Short mmCIF file of C-alpha atoms and ligand atoms in Angstrom, two decimals:
data_model
loop_
_atom_site.label_atom_id
_atom_site.label_comp_id
_atom_site.label_asym_id
_atom_site.label_seq_id
_atom_site.Cartn_x
_atom_site.Cartn_y
_atom_site.Cartn_z
CA UNK J 1 10.41 -19.09 -6.50
CA UNK J 2 10.98 -18.10 -2.86
CA UNK J 3 14.12 -16.15 -2.00
CA UNK J 4 15.97 -16.51 -5.31
CA UNK J 5 19.69 -15.71 -5.32
CA UNK J 6 20.11 -12.97 -7.92
CA UNK J 7 23.30 -11.41 -9.25
CA UNK J 8 22.86 -7.80 -10.38
CA UNK J 9 25.17 -5.87 -12.70
CA UNK J 10 25.14 -2.09 -13.10
CA UNK J 11 27.33 -0.20 -15.60
CA UNK J 12 25.14 2.66 -16.89
CA UNK J 13 27.46 5.49 -15.86
CA UNK J 14 30.78 5.56 -14.00
CA UNK J 15 30.15 2.92 -11.32
CA UNK J 16 30.81 -0.77 -11.99
CA UNK J 17 28.41 -2.41 -9.55
CA UNK J 18 27.91 -6.10 -8.80
CA UNK J 19 25.38 -6.95 -6.11
CA UNK J 20 24.07 -10.22 -4.71
CA UNK J 21 20.57 -10.36 -3.25
CA UNK J 22 18.67 -13.36 -1.87
CA UNK J 23 14.96 -12.57 -1.93
CA UNK J 24 14.88 -9.21 -0.16
CA UNK J 25 18.17 -9.68 1.67
CA UNK J 26 21.29 -7.92 0.48
CA UNK J 27 24.30 -10.26 0.72
CA UNK J 28 26.97 -7.99 -0.74
CA UNK J 29 27.30 -4.93 -2.93
CA UNK J 30 30.68 -4.51 -4.66
CA UNK J 31 31.45 -1.25 -6.42
CA UNK J 32 34.37 0.08 -8.44
CA UNK J 33 34.14 3.73 -9.49
CA UNK J 34 35.99 5.61 -12.20
CA UNK J 35 34.86 8.98 -10.81
CA UNK J 36 38.42 10.14 -10.13
CA UNK J 37 39.38 9.59 -13.76
CA UNK J 38 36.62 12.04 -14.78
CA UNK J 39 37.24 14.70 -12.14
CA UNK J 40 39.64 16.80 -14.20
CA UNK J 41 37.06 16.97 -17.03
CA UNK J 42 34.29 18.17 -14.68
CA UNK J 43 31.94 15.42 -15.89
CA UNK J 44 31.82 11.76 -16.89
CA UNK J 45 33.69 10.97 -20.14
CA UNK J 46 31.81 8.06 -21.79
CA UNK J 47 34.79 6.31 -23.41
CA UNK J 48 36.83 6.50 -20.21
CA UNK J 49 33.88 5.01 -18.28
CA UNK J 50 33.44 2.12 -20.76
CA UNK J 51 37.11 1.17 -20.56
CA UNK J 52 37.05 1.33 -16.76
CA UNK J 53 34.00 -1.01 -16.70
CA UNK J 54 35.87 -3.54 -18.85
CA UNK J 55 38.82 -3.51 -16.47
CA UNK J 56 36.73 -3.60 -13.30
CA UNK J 57 34.05 -6.15 -14.24
CA UNK J 58 35.78 -9.45 -13.44
CA UNK J 59 37.55 -8.29 -10.24
CA UNK J 60 34.31 -6.71 -8.96
CA UNK J 61 32.33 -9.87 -9.74
CA UNK J 62 34.91 -12.00 -7.94
CA UNK J 63 34.90 -9.69 -4.94
CA UNK J 64 31.10 -9.74 -4.68
CA UNK J 65 30.99 -13.56 -4.68
CA UNK J 66 33.86 -13.87 -2.24
CA UNK J 67 32.45 -11.35 0.25
CA UNK J 68 28.91 -12.72 -0.04
CA UNK J 69 30.20 -16.25 0.41
CA UNK J 70 28.38 -17.58 -2.65
CA UNK J 71 29.54 -19.54 -5.69
CA UNK J 72 28.43 -18.44 -9.16
CA UNK J 73 26.97 -21.92 -9.60
CA UNK J 74 24.44 -21.12 -6.83
CA UNK J 75 23.01 -18.05 -8.64
CA UNK J 76 19.35 -18.46 -9.73
CA UNK J 77 19.15 -15.50 -12.11
CA UNK J 78 21.26 -12.67 -13.54
CA UNK J 79 19.88 -9.14 -13.68
CA UNK J 80 21.49 -6.24 -15.53
CA UNK J 81 20.81 -2.57 -16.26
CA UNK J 82 19.74 -2.51 -19.93
CA UNK J 83 19.14 1.28 -19.94
CA UNK J 84 18.96 4.21 -19.78
CA UNK J 85 22.58 5.31 -19.55
CA UNK J 86 25.76 5.70 -21.58
CA UNK J 87 25.60 3.33 -24.58
CA UNK J 88 29.17 2.01 -24.41
CA UNK J 89 29.06 1.65 -20.65
CA UNK J 90 25.74 -0.24 -20.72
CA UNK J 91 27.11 -2.61 -23.38
CA UNK J 92 29.86 -3.84 -21.05
CA UNK J 93 27.34 -4.80 -18.37
CA UNK J 94 24.83 -6.33 -20.78
CA UNK J 95 27.50 -8.42 -22.56
CA UNK J 96 28.88 -9.61 -19.21
CA UNK J 97 25.42 -10.54 -17.94
CA UNK J 98 24.60 -12.48 -21.10
CA UNK J 99 27.84 -14.43 -20.85
CA UNK J 100 27.14 -15.28 -17.21
CA UNK J 101 23.49 -16.25 -17.78
CA UNK J 102 24.45 -18.44 -20.72
CA UNK J 103 27.36 -20.11 -18.93
CA UNK J 104 25.34 -20.71 -15.74
CA UNK J 105 22.17 -21.76 -17.57
CA UNK J 106 20.01 -19.30 -15.62
CA UNK J 107 17.44 -16.68 -16.72
CA UNK J 108 18.55 -13.16 -17.66
CA UNK J 109 16.60 -10.03 -16.68
CA UNK J 110 17.40 -6.78 -18.50
CA UNK J 111 15.99 -4.08 -16.22
CA UNK J 112 15.43 -0.33 -16.19
CA UNK J 113 17.98 1.68 -14.20
CA UNK J 114 15.36 4.08 -12.80
CA UNK J 115 13.11 1.24 -11.64
CA UNK J 116 16.13 -0.30 -9.91
CA UNK J 117 16.72 2.97 -7.99
CA UNK J 118 13.19 2.57 -6.59
CA UNK J 119 13.33 -1.21 -6.07
CA UNK J 120 16.51 -1.17 -3.98
CA UNK J 121 14.71 0.17 -0.93
CA UNK J 122 13.15 -3.25 -0.25
CA UNK J 123 16.50 -4.52 1.04
CA UNK J 124 16.49 -1.77 3.67
CA UNK J 125 12.87 -0.95 4.45
CA UNK J 126 10.90 -4.00 3.31
CA UNK J 127 8.26 -4.46 0.58
CA UNK J 128 7.24 -1.34 -1.34
CA UNK J 129 3.75 0.03 -0.73
CA UNK J 130 1.72 -0.14 -3.94
CA UNK J 131 1.56 2.51 -5.21
CA UNK J 132 4.68 4.40 -4.16
CA UNK J 133 5.65 7.84 -5.47
CA UNK J 134 9.29 7.88 -6.56
CA UNK J 135 11.45 11.01 -6.71
CA UNK J 136 14.73 10.14 -8.46
CA UNK J 137 17.43 12.76 -8.35
CA UNK J 138 20.98 12.14 -9.53
CA UNK J 139 23.63 13.44 -11.89
CA UNK J 140 21.79 11.93 -14.82
CA UNK J 141 18.11 12.05 -13.86
CA UNK J 142 15.36 13.99 -12.11
CA UNK J 143 12.09 12.11 -12.34
CA UNK J 144 8.77 11.92 -10.58
CA UNK J 145 7.34 8.43 -10.96
CA UNK J 146 4.07 6.84 -9.99
CA UNK J 147 4.93 3.22 -9.16
CA UNK J 148 1.93 0.87 -8.81
CA UNK J 149 4.24 -2.18 -9.24
CA UNK J 150 8.00 -1.75 -9.55
CA UNK J 151 8.37 -5.04 -11.48
CA UNK J 152 5.82 -4.17 -14.10
CA UNK J 153 4.03 -0.82 -13.96
CA UNK J 154 5.82 2.52 -13.67
CA UNK J 155 4.35 5.78 -14.94
CA UNK J 156 6.28 8.98 -15.54
CA UNK J 157 4.61 12.03 -14.02
CA UNK J 158 7.40 14.45 -14.85
CA UNK J 159 11.11 14.92 -15.42
CA UNK J 160 13.65 17.66 -15.85
CA UNK J 161 13.37 19.73 -19.01
CA UNK J 162 17.10 20.51 -19.00
CA UNK J 163 19.76 19.83 -16.34
CA UNK J 164 19.35 16.99 -13.85
CA UNK J 165 19.35 18.07 -10.19
CA UNK J 166 22.81 16.59 -9.52
CA UNK J 167 24.13 18.17 -12.71
CA UNK J 168 22.98 21.56 -11.39
CA UNK J 169 24.81 20.89 -8.10
CA UNK J 170 27.94 19.93 -10.07
CA UNK J 171 27.79 23.00 -12.32
CA UNK J 172 27.16 25.44 -9.48
CA UNK J 173 30.00 23.85 -7.49
CA UNK J 174 32.26 24.55 -10.45
CA UNK J 175 31.14 28.21 -10.53
CA UNK J 176 32.01 28.42 -6.83
CA UNK J 177 35.42 26.78 -7.33
CA UNK J 178 34.46 23.56 -5.50
CA UNK J 179 35.68 20.10 -6.70
CA UNK J 180 33.75 17.56 -8.84
CA UNK J 181 31.36 15.95 -8.09
CA UNK J 182 30.07 19.08 -6.44
CA UNK J 183 26.94 17.93 -4.61
CA UNK J 184 28.61 16.76 -1.40
CA UNK J 185 30.77 19.94 -1.32
CA UNK J 186 27.77 22.26 -1.72
CA UNK J 187 25.98 20.27 1.00
CA UNK J 188 28.94 20.72 3.36
CA UNK J 189 29.64 24.40 2.58
CA UNK J 190 25.93 25.30 2.75
CA UNK J 191 25.79 24.32 6.42
CA UNK J 192 27.75 27.50 7.20
CA UNK J 193 25.57 29.67 4.95
CA UNK J 194 22.21 31.43 5.05
CA UNK J 195 19.61 29.74 2.87
CA UNK J 196 17.51 32.90 2.55
CA UNK J 197 20.46 35.20 1.77
CA UNK J 198 19.73 35.23 -1.97
CA UNK J 199 16.34 34.68 -3.56
CA UNK J 200 17.21 32.40 -6.49
CA UNK J 201 14.45 31.43 -8.97
CA UNK J 202 12.27 28.33 -8.54
CA UNK J 203 11.67 27.09 -12.10
CA UNK J 204 8.24 25.91 -13.31
CA UNK J 205 6.53 26.58 -9.97
CA UNK J 206 4.00 29.28 -10.81
CA UNK J 207 1.44 30.53 -13.31
CA UNK J 208 1.29 28.97 -16.73
CA UNK J 209 4.65 27.23 -16.29
CA UNK J 210 3.22 25.26 -13.39
CA UNK J 211 0.01 24.53 -15.29
CA UNK J 212 1.88 23.20 -18.30
CA UNK J 213 4.66 21.44 -16.43
CA UNK J 214 2.97 20.42 -13.22
CA UNK J 215 5.48 17.71 -12.29
CA UNK J 216 8.42 18.72 -14.48
CA UNK J 217 11.60 20.37 -13.28
CA UNK J 218 13.98 22.92 -14.79
CA UNK J 219 17.31 23.81 -13.22
CA UNK J 220 19.27 25.52 -15.99
CA UNK J 221 17.70 28.94 -15.29
CA UNK J 222 18.71 28.59 -11.65
CA UNK J 223 22.27 27.69 -12.62
CA UNK J 224 22.45 30.75 -14.91
CA UNK J 225 21.06 32.97 -12.14
CA UNK J 226 23.79 31.77 -9.78
CA UNK J 227 26.48 32.37 -12.43
CA UNK J 228 25.19 35.93 -13.09
CA UNK J 229 24.99 36.72 -9.39
CA UNK J 230 28.58 35.54 -8.82
CA UNK J 231 29.86 37.39 -11.91
CA UNK J 232 28.21 40.64 -10.77
CA UNK J 233 29.93 40.34 -7.39
CA UNK J 234 33.28 39.68 -8.99
CA UNK J 235 32.86 42.54 -11.48
CA UNK J 236 32.19 44.89 -8.56
CA UNK J 237 35.39 43.68 -6.90
CA UNK J 238 33.44 42.29 -3.94
CA UNK J 239 34.12 38.91 -2.29
CA UNK J 240 31.73 36.05 -3.16
CA UNK J 241 29.98 34.71 -0.02
CA UNK J 242 30.38 31.07 -1.10
CA UNK J 243 28.48 29.56 1.84
CA UNK J 244 25.47 31.85 1.34
CA UNK J 245 25.37 31.21 -2.42
CA UNK J 246 25.63 27.45 -1.84
CA UNK J 247 22.91 27.46 0.83
CA UNK J 248 20.54 29.65 -1.19
CA UNK J 249 21.06 27.61 -4.36
CA UNK J 250 20.57 24.33 -2.49
CA UNK J 251 17.39 25.66 -0.90
CA UNK J 252 15.97 26.59 -4.32
CA UNK J 253 16.63 23.06 -5.62
CA UNK J 254 15.27 21.11 -2.65
CA UNK J 255 12.28 23.44 -2.27
CA UNK J 256 11.14 22.71 -5.83
CA UNK J 257 11.96 18.98 -5.63
CA UNK J 258 9.96 18.41 -2.46
CA UNK J 259 7.12 20.81 -3.31
CA UNK J 260 6.33 19.00 -6.58
CA UNK J 261 6.83 15.54 -5.06
CA UNK J 262 4.25 16.29 -2.35
CA UNK J 263 1.90 17.89 -4.85
CA UNK J 264 2.11 14.66 -6.85
CA UNK J 265 1.40 12.57 -3.72
CA UNK J 266 -1.67 14.66 -3.00
CA UNK J 267 -3.04 14.73 -6.52
CA UNK J 268 -2.50 11.00 -7.06
CA UNK J 269 -3.63 9.96 -3.60
CA UNK J 270 -0.31 8.33 -2.69
CA UNK J 271 0.79 8.08 0.96
CA UNK J 272 4.36 6.87 0.46
CA UNK J 273 7.22 8.87 -1.05
CA UNK J 274 10.57 7.28 -1.86
CA UNK J 275 13.59 9.43 -2.75
CA UNK J 276 16.54 7.85 -4.55
CA UNK J 277 19.58 8.75 -6.65
CA UNK J 278 22.83 10.39 -5.57
CA UNK J 279 21.22 13.73 -4.62
CA UNK J 280 19.09 11.87 -2.05
CA UNK J 281 22.25 11.94 0.07
CA UNK J 282 21.76 15.72 0.43
CA UNK J 283 21.17 16.57 4.08
CA UNK J 284 18.88 19.54 3.40
CA UNK J 285 16.77 17.55 0.92
CA UNK J 286 16.31 14.81 3.52
CA UNK J 287 15.38 17.30 6.24
CA UNK J 288 12.94 19.35 4.16
CA UNK J 289 11.35 16.24 2.65
CA UNK J 290 10.82 14.81 6.13
CA UNK J 291 9.32 18.09 7.36
CA UNK J 292 6.91 18.38 4.43
CA UNK J 293 5.98 14.68 4.49
CA UNK J 294 5.18 14.89 8.21
CA UNK J 295 2.98 17.93 7.59
CA UNK J 296 1.16 16.14 4.74
CA UNK J 297 0.80 12.76 6.48
CA UNK J 298 3.01 11.07 3.88
CA UNK J 299 5.49 8.34 4.87
CA UNK J 300 9.02 8.99 3.61
CA UNK J 301 11.49 6.30 2.58
CA UNK J 302 15.07 7.15 1.68
CA UNK J 303 17.59 4.33 1.26
CA UNK J 304 20.95 4.84 2.96
CA UNK J 305 23.34 6.92 0.81
CA UNK J 306 25.32 3.91 -0.45
CA UNK J 307 22.13 2.45 -1.92
CA UNK J 308 21.02 5.81 -3.40
CA UNK J 309 24.03 6.20 -5.67
CA UNK J 310 24.42 3.78 -8.59
CA UNK J 311 25.16 0.23 -7.44
CA UNK J 312 24.68 -3.43 -8.35
CA UNK J 313 22.47 -4.26 -5.37
CA UNK J 314 19.61 -2.20 -6.81
CA UNK J 315 19.70 -4.20 -10.04
CA UNK J 316 19.83 -7.48 -8.13
CA UNK J 317 16.97 -6.33 -5.87
CA UNK J 318 14.74 -5.52 -8.84
CA UNK J 319 15.68 -8.80 -10.57
CA UNK J 320 14.82 -10.76 -7.43
CA UNK J 321 11.41 -9.06 -7.19
CA UNK J 322 10.76 -9.95 -10.84
CA UNK J 323 11.64 -13.59 -10.21
CA UNK J 324 9.41 -13.67 -7.10
CA UNK J 325 6.50 -12.13 -9.05
CA UNK J 326 6.97 -14.67 -11.85
CA UNK J 327 7.81 -12.07 -14.51
CA UNK J 328 9.19 -13.60 -17.73
CA UNK J 329 12.95 -13.19 -18.31
CA UNK J 330 14.54 -11.31 -21.22
CA UNK J 331 15.97 -13.05 -24.29
CA UNK J 332 19.68 -13.42 -24.90
CA UNK J 333 19.23 -10.90 -27.73
CA UNK J 334 18.58 -8.25 -25.06
CA UNK J 335 19.73 -4.84 -26.37
CA UNK J 336 21.40 -2.09 -24.35
CA UNK J 337 19.11 0.93 -24.79
CA UNK J 338 20.73 4.24 -23.87
CA UNK J 339 17.38 6.06 -23.94
CA UNK J 340 15.15 3.32 -22.52
CA UNK J 341 11.87 4.92 -21.42
CA UNK J 342 11.05 4.63 -17.74
CA UNK J 343 7.77 2.86 -18.49
CA UNK J 344 9.74 -0.05 -19.95
CA UNK J 345 10.67 -1.75 -16.69
CA UNK J 346 12.02 -4.93 -18.31
CA UNK J 347 13.52 -5.37 -21.81
O1 LIG W 401 23.28 8.49 -8.51
P1 LIG W 401 24.65 9.05 -8.75
O2 LIG W 401 25.81 8.47 -7.99
O3 LIG W 401 25.06 8.93 -10.25
C1 LIG W 401 24.24 9.25 -11.31
O4 LIG W 401 23.48 8.36 -11.77
O5 LIG W 401 24.30 10.43 -11.71
O6 LIG W 401 24.54 10.62 -8.46
C2 LIG W 401 25.65 11.48 -8.54
C3 LIG W 401 25.16 12.91 -8.34
C4 LIG W 401 26.24 13.95 -8.58
O7 LIG W 401 25.69 14.97 -9.39
C5 LIG W 401 26.55 14.46 -7.18
O8 LIG W 401 26.99 15.79 -7.17
C6 LIG W 401 25.22 14.29 -6.50
O9 LIG W 401 24.70 13.07 -6.99
N1 LIG W 401 25.34 14.24 -5.03
C7 LIG W 401 24.84 15.18 -4.20
C8 LIG W 401 25.22 14.81 -2.88
N2 LIG W 401 25.92 13.65 -2.96
C9 LIG W 401 25.98 13.31 -4.29
N3 LIG W 401 24.12 16.28 -4.47
C10 LIG W 401 23.76 17.05 -3.42
N4 LIG W 401 24.09 16.78 -2.14
C11 LIG W 401 24.80 15.68 -1.82
N5 LIG W 401 25.12 15.42 -0.55
ZN1 LIG W 402 21.37 6.35 -11.28
#
């Protein structure tokens, strides 16, 4: 089918997203977030997120249709994040999508959240080169993916062994007394700081660690190093240079992220790197990635920040590409799978 109208639903974490995509054109992306309800806990509380999805689903769906100027009856297929994510949160989206697909008599596509983060870029920058190398960095994931075909064939090259990149930003922000979610605050504060002030560790980047975990990441050692450094300052009664700590920490994270992503491009012979996920909004990550891609002759694609964070448009975009490639839909017995492996693009 040419240019199918696909409704996408995303509820894997704290954003209730409903997007409408026609072919590769984004019509509207409606989002309701419960992030403020989690702020005082310093992280997403699963039960609070599930309840917020239930309350937001119908109003967000209605808003998406209204703003896009489409009627539900015109939708050709429904696409939904089946996993990975928070089990209760995913269930709300999957149950809603099944009800819609059944009521409208259209096919249902249960898709992988990580694949959707990659697929969304088609609405901004056109068809994905095949293969593309995907670097996904958010509060929940840090993955390096080889993507020969985003609708069908995704291979995991590496992932974080402990904290996700965004989680490290959030935890270090907390150590520095900055609000949750901490990534944007570290990004802002770091602009006033010196990125070489403190030499924080770059995990899994040398010797046997690198050999064994060529494309894996580890950020918990870095987080601990920051905490120790700050504690030592405080114990000595000296002021903590927040901007320098933020800049040096941020540099350690983006150095490792981009270094391994470009190593993967080189070793797998891939000329196109796509960065997605909430941390892709980071200004230093964007700048360093661009610098290193230019030096290596790799083309860089980064969707605009609103498409990098969790949203419904990415799910609709992947669903539409599946319809256009003639991929078979999922059954109505589609499960929500909180630990869905990245290789399983469609459930
Ligand atoms: O993709 P996302 O909205 O949700 C998840 O799936 O996790 O990503 C949220 C994460 C948070 O950890 C947040 O601190 C981080 O992305 N983040 C940033 C920036 N903006 C958001 N991290 C670093 N720099 C930023 N500018
Ligand atoms: Zn995500």
